[in-house]
One Martini backbone bead per residue (centre of mass of N, CA, C, O) as a GRO file, in nm:
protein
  237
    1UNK     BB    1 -10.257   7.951   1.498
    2UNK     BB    2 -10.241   8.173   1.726
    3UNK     BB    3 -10.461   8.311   1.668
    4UNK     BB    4 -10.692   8.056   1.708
    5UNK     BB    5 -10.641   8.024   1.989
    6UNK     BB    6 -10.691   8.305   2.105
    7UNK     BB    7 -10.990   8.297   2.011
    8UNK     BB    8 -11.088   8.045   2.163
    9UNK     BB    9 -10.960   8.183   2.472
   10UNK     BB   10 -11.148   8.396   2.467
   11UNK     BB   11 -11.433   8.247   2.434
   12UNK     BB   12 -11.401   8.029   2.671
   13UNK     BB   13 -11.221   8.260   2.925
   14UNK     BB   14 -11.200   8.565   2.899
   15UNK     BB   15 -10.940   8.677   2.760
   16UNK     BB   16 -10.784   8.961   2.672
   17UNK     BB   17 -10.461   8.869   2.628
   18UNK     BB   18 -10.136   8.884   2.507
   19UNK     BB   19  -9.838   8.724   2.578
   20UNK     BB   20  -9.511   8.670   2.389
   21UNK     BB   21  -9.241   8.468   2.503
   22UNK     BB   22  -8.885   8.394   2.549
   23UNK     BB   23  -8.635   8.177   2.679
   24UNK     BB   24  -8.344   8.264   2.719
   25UNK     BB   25  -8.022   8.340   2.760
   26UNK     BB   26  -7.992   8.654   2.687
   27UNK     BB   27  -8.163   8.723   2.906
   28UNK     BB   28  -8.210   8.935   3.167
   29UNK     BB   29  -8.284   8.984   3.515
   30UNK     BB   30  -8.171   9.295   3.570
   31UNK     BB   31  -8.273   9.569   3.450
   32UNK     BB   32  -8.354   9.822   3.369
   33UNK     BB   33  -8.631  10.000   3.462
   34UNK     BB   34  -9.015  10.008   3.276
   35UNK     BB   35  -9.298  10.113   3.399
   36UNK     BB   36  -9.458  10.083   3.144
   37UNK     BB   37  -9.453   9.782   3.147
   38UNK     BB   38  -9.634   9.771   3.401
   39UNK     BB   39  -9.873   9.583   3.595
   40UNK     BB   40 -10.200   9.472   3.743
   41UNK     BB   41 -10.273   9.200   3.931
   42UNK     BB   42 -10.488   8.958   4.032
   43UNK     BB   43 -10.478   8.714   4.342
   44UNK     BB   44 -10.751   8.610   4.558
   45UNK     BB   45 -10.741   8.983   4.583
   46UNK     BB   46 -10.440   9.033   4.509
   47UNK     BB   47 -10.209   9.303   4.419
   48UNK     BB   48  -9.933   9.283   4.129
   49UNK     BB   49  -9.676   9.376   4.022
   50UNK     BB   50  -9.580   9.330   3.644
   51UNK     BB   51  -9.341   9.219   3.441
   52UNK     BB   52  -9.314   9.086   3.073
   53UNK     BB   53  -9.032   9.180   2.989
   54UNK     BB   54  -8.739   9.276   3.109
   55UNK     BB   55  -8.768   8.972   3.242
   56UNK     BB   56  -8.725   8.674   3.288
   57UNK     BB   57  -8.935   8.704   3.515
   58UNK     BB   58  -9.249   8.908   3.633
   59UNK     BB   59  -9.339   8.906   3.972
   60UNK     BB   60  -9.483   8.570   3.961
   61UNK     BB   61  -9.540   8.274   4.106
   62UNK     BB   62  -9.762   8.044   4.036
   63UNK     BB   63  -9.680   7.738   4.169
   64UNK     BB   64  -9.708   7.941   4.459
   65UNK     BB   65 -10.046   8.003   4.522
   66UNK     BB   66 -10.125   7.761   4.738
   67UNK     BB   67  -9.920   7.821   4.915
   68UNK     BB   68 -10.010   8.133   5.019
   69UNK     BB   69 -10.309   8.031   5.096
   70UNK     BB   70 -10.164   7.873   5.349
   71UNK     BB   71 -10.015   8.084   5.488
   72UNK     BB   72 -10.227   8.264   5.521
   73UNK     BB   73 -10.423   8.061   5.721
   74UNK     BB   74 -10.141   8.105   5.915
   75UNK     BB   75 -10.132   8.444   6.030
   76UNK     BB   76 -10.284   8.543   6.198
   77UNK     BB   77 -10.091   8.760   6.431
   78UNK     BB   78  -9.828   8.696   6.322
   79UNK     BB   79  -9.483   8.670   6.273
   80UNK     BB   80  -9.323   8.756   5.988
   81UNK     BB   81  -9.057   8.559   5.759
   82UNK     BB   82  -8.926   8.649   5.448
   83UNK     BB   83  -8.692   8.468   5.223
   84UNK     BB   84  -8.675   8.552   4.961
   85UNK     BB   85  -8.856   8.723   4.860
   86UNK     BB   86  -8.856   8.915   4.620
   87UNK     BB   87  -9.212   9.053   4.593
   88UNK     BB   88  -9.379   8.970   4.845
   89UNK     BB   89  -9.618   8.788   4.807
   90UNK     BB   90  -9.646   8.637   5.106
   91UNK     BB   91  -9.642   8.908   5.254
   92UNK     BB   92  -9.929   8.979   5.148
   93UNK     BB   93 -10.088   8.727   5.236
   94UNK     BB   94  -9.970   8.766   5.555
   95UNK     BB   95 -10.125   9.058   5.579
   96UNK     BB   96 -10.433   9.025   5.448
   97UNK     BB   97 -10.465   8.783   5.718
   98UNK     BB   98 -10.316   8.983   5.988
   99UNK     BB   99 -10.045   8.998   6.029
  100UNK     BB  100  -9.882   9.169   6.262
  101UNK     BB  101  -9.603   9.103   6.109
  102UNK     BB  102  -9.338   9.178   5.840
  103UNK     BB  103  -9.052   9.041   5.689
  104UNK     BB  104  -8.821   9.117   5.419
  105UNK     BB  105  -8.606   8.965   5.245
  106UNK     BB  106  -8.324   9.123   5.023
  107UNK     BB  107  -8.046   9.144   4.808
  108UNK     BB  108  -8.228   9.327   4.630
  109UNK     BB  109  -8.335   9.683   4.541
  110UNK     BB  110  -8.537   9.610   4.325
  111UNK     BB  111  -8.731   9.417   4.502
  112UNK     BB  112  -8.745   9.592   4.743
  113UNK     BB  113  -8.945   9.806   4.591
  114UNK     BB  114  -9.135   9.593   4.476
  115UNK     BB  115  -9.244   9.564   4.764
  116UNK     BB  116  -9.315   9.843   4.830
  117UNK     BB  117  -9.557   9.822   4.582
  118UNK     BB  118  -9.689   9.573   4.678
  119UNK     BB  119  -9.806   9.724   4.977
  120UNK     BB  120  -9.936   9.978   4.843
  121UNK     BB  121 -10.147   9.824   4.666
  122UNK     BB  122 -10.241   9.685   4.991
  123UNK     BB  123 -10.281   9.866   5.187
  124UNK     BB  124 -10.004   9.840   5.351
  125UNK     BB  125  -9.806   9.928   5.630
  126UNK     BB  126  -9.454  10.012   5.686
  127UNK     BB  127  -9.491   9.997   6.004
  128UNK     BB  128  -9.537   9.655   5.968
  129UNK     BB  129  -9.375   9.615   5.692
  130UNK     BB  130  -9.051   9.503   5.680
  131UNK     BB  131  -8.790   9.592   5.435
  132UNK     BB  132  -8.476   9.431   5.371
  133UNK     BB  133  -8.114   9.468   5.257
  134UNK     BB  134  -8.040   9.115   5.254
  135UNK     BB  135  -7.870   8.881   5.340
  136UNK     BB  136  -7.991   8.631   5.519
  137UNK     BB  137  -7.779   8.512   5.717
  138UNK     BB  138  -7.753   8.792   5.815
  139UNK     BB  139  -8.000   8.872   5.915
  140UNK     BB  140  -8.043   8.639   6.129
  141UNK     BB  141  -7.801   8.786   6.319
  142UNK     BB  142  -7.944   9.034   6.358
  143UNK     BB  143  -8.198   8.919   6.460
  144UNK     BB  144  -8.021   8.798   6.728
  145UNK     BB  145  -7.928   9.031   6.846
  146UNK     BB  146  -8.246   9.164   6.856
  147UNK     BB  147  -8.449   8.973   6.944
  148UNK     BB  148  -8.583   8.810   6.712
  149UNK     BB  149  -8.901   8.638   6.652
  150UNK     BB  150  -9.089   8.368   6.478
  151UNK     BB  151  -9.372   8.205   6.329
  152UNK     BB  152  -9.290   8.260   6.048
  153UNK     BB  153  -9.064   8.076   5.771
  154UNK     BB  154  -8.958   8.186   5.444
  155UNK     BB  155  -8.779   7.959   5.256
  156UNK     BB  156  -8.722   8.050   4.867
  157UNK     BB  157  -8.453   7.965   4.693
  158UNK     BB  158  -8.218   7.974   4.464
  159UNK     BB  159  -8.046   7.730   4.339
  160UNK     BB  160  -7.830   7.965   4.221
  161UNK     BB  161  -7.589   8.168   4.326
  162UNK     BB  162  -7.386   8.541   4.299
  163UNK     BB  163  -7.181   8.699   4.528
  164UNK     BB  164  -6.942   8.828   4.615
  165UNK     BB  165  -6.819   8.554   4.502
  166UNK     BB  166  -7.026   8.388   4.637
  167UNK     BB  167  -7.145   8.062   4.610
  168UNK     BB  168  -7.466   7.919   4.591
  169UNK     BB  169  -7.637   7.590   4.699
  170UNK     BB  170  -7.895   7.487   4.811
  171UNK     BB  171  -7.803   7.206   4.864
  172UNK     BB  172  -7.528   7.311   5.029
  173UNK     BB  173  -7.710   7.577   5.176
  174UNK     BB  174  -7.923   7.488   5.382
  175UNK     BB  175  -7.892   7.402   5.640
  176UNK     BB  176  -7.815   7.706   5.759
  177UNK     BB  177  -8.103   7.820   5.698
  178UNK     BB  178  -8.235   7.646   5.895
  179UNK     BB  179  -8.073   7.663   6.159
  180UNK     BB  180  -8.119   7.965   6.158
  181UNK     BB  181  -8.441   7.957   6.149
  182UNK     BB  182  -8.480   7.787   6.450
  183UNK     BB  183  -8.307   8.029   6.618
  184UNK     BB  184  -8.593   8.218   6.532
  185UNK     BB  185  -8.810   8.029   6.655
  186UNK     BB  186  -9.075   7.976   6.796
  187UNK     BB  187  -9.240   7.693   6.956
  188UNK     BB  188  -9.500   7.707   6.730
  189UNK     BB  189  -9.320   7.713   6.502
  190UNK     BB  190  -9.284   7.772   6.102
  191UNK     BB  191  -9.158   7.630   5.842
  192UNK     BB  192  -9.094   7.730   5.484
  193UNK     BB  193  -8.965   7.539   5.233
  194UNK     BB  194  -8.830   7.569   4.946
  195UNK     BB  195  -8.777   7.434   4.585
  196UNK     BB  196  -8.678   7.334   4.257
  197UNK     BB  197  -8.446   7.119   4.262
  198UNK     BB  198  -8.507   6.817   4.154
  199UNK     BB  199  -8.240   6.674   4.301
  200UNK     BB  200  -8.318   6.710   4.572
  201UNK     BB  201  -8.185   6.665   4.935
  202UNK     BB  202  -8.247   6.636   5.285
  203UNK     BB  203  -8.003   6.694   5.565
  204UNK     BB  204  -8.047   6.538   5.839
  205UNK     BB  205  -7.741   6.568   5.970
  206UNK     BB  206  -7.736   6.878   5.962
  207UNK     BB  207  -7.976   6.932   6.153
  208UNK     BB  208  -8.133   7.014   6.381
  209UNK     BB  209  -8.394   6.931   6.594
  210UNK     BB  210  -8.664   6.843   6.370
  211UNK     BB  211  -8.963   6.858   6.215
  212UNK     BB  212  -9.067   6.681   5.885
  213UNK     BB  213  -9.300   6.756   5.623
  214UNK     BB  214  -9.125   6.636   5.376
  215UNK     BB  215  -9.367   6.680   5.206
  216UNK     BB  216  -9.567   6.905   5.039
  217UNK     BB  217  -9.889   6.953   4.796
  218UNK     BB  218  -9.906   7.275   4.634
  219UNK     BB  219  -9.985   7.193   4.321
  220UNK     BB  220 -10.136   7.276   4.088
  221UNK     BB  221 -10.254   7.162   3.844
  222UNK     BB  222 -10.151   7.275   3.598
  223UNK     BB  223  -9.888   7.180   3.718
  224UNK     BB  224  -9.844   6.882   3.525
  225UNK     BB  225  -9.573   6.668   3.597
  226UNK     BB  226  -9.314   6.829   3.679
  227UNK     BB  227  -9.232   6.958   3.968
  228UNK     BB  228  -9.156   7.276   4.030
  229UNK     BB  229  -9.173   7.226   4.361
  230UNK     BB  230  -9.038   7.194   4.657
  231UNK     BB  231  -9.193   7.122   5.034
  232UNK     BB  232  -9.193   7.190   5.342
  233UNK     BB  233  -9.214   7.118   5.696
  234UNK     BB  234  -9.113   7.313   6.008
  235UNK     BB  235  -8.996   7.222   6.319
  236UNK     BB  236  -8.973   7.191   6.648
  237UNK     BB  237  -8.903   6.967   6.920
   0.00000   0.00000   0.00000
């Protein structure tokens, strides 16, 4: 069966390939890095390093393709701050469309380096676009010393991790990073937001005064059914 599906999209869509995964419990999320495994795809004109068997994800998340390119379109001369960057997606999109600076920050060393190949690819210059190997609220600190402020703050977190015995939880961490995120922000700059988590609540009480808008769509037809990620849009008041 699976080949004659292979045999239909292809001769339908002009597929060239079938990657074939299991999502276990089993996959390892970051194991030691294997070259010869990866490839590079684009995305509406962007080149994207992504390792299909390695990880549990491959380097490139598609249900915000559309997030990605509303970015893109408010970025010209700005300056970007992508936090949890991962492999620097928006990064990418936010710099091919003229941003001034961009800082992309990740506390994996291996992410951090994914990101610097990922700008190499779409020759951007690192003397532009600066990655950070830090904790998100850390940096927002170091930040503030530093007297940096951004338009644009990408805040897309996963929904728990564990850092040197800390444990994270989108839901009960967010606040934190928001009311960071807003004192590192120019006065007509904006947070994006995101999250996967399905029951997920915006705690506006614990918030700085700021406005909401309270989700936005941006999500492909393709993922119909349950939404993959929630999207916010938060200004200064």
């Amino acid at each position: 069966m699976a080949k004659e599906i292979e045999q239909s999209l292809k001769s339908l869509l002009g597929i060239q390939d079938f990657f074939y995964k299991n999502r276990t419990k089993k996959e390892i999320q970051i194991p030691k890095s294997s070259p010869q495994k990866e490839i590079t795809v684009k995305e509406y004109g962007h080149s994207f390093s992504i390792n299909l068997s390695d990880y549990l994800d491959t380097g490139l998340f598609l249900d915000h393709r559309e997030t990605r390119k509303w970015i893109a379109s408010k970025s010209l001369n700005k300056t970007i701050l992508n936090t949890f960057a991962y492999t620097g997606s928006f990064t990418i999109y936010a710099a091919c469309a003229g941003a001034a600076k961009t800082y992309s920050v990740d506390l994996s060393k291996t992410y951090c380096e994914w990101i610097k190949k990922n700008l190499a690819l779409n020759n951007l210059p690192p003397e532009k676009n600066w990655t950070y190997k830090m904790d998100t609220l850390e940096f927002f600190k170091y930040a503030k010393r530093k007297n940096f402020t951004f338009d644009i703050i990408i805040i897309d977190p996963p929904t728990f991790s564990k850092n040197k015995g800390k444990n994270f939880s989108v839901q009960k961490d967010h606040p934190d990073l928001i009311n960071g995120a807003l004192d590192l922000l120019n006065p007509r700059g904006l947070i994006m937001f995101s999250n996967n988590f399905r029951d997920f609540l915006m705690e506006t009480r614990r918030l700085q005064p700021c406005s909401i808008n309270k989700e936005i769509s941006m999500i492909p037809p393709d993922f119909n059914g349950i939404p993959p990620h929630h999207c916010f849009i938060i200004k200064k008041q």
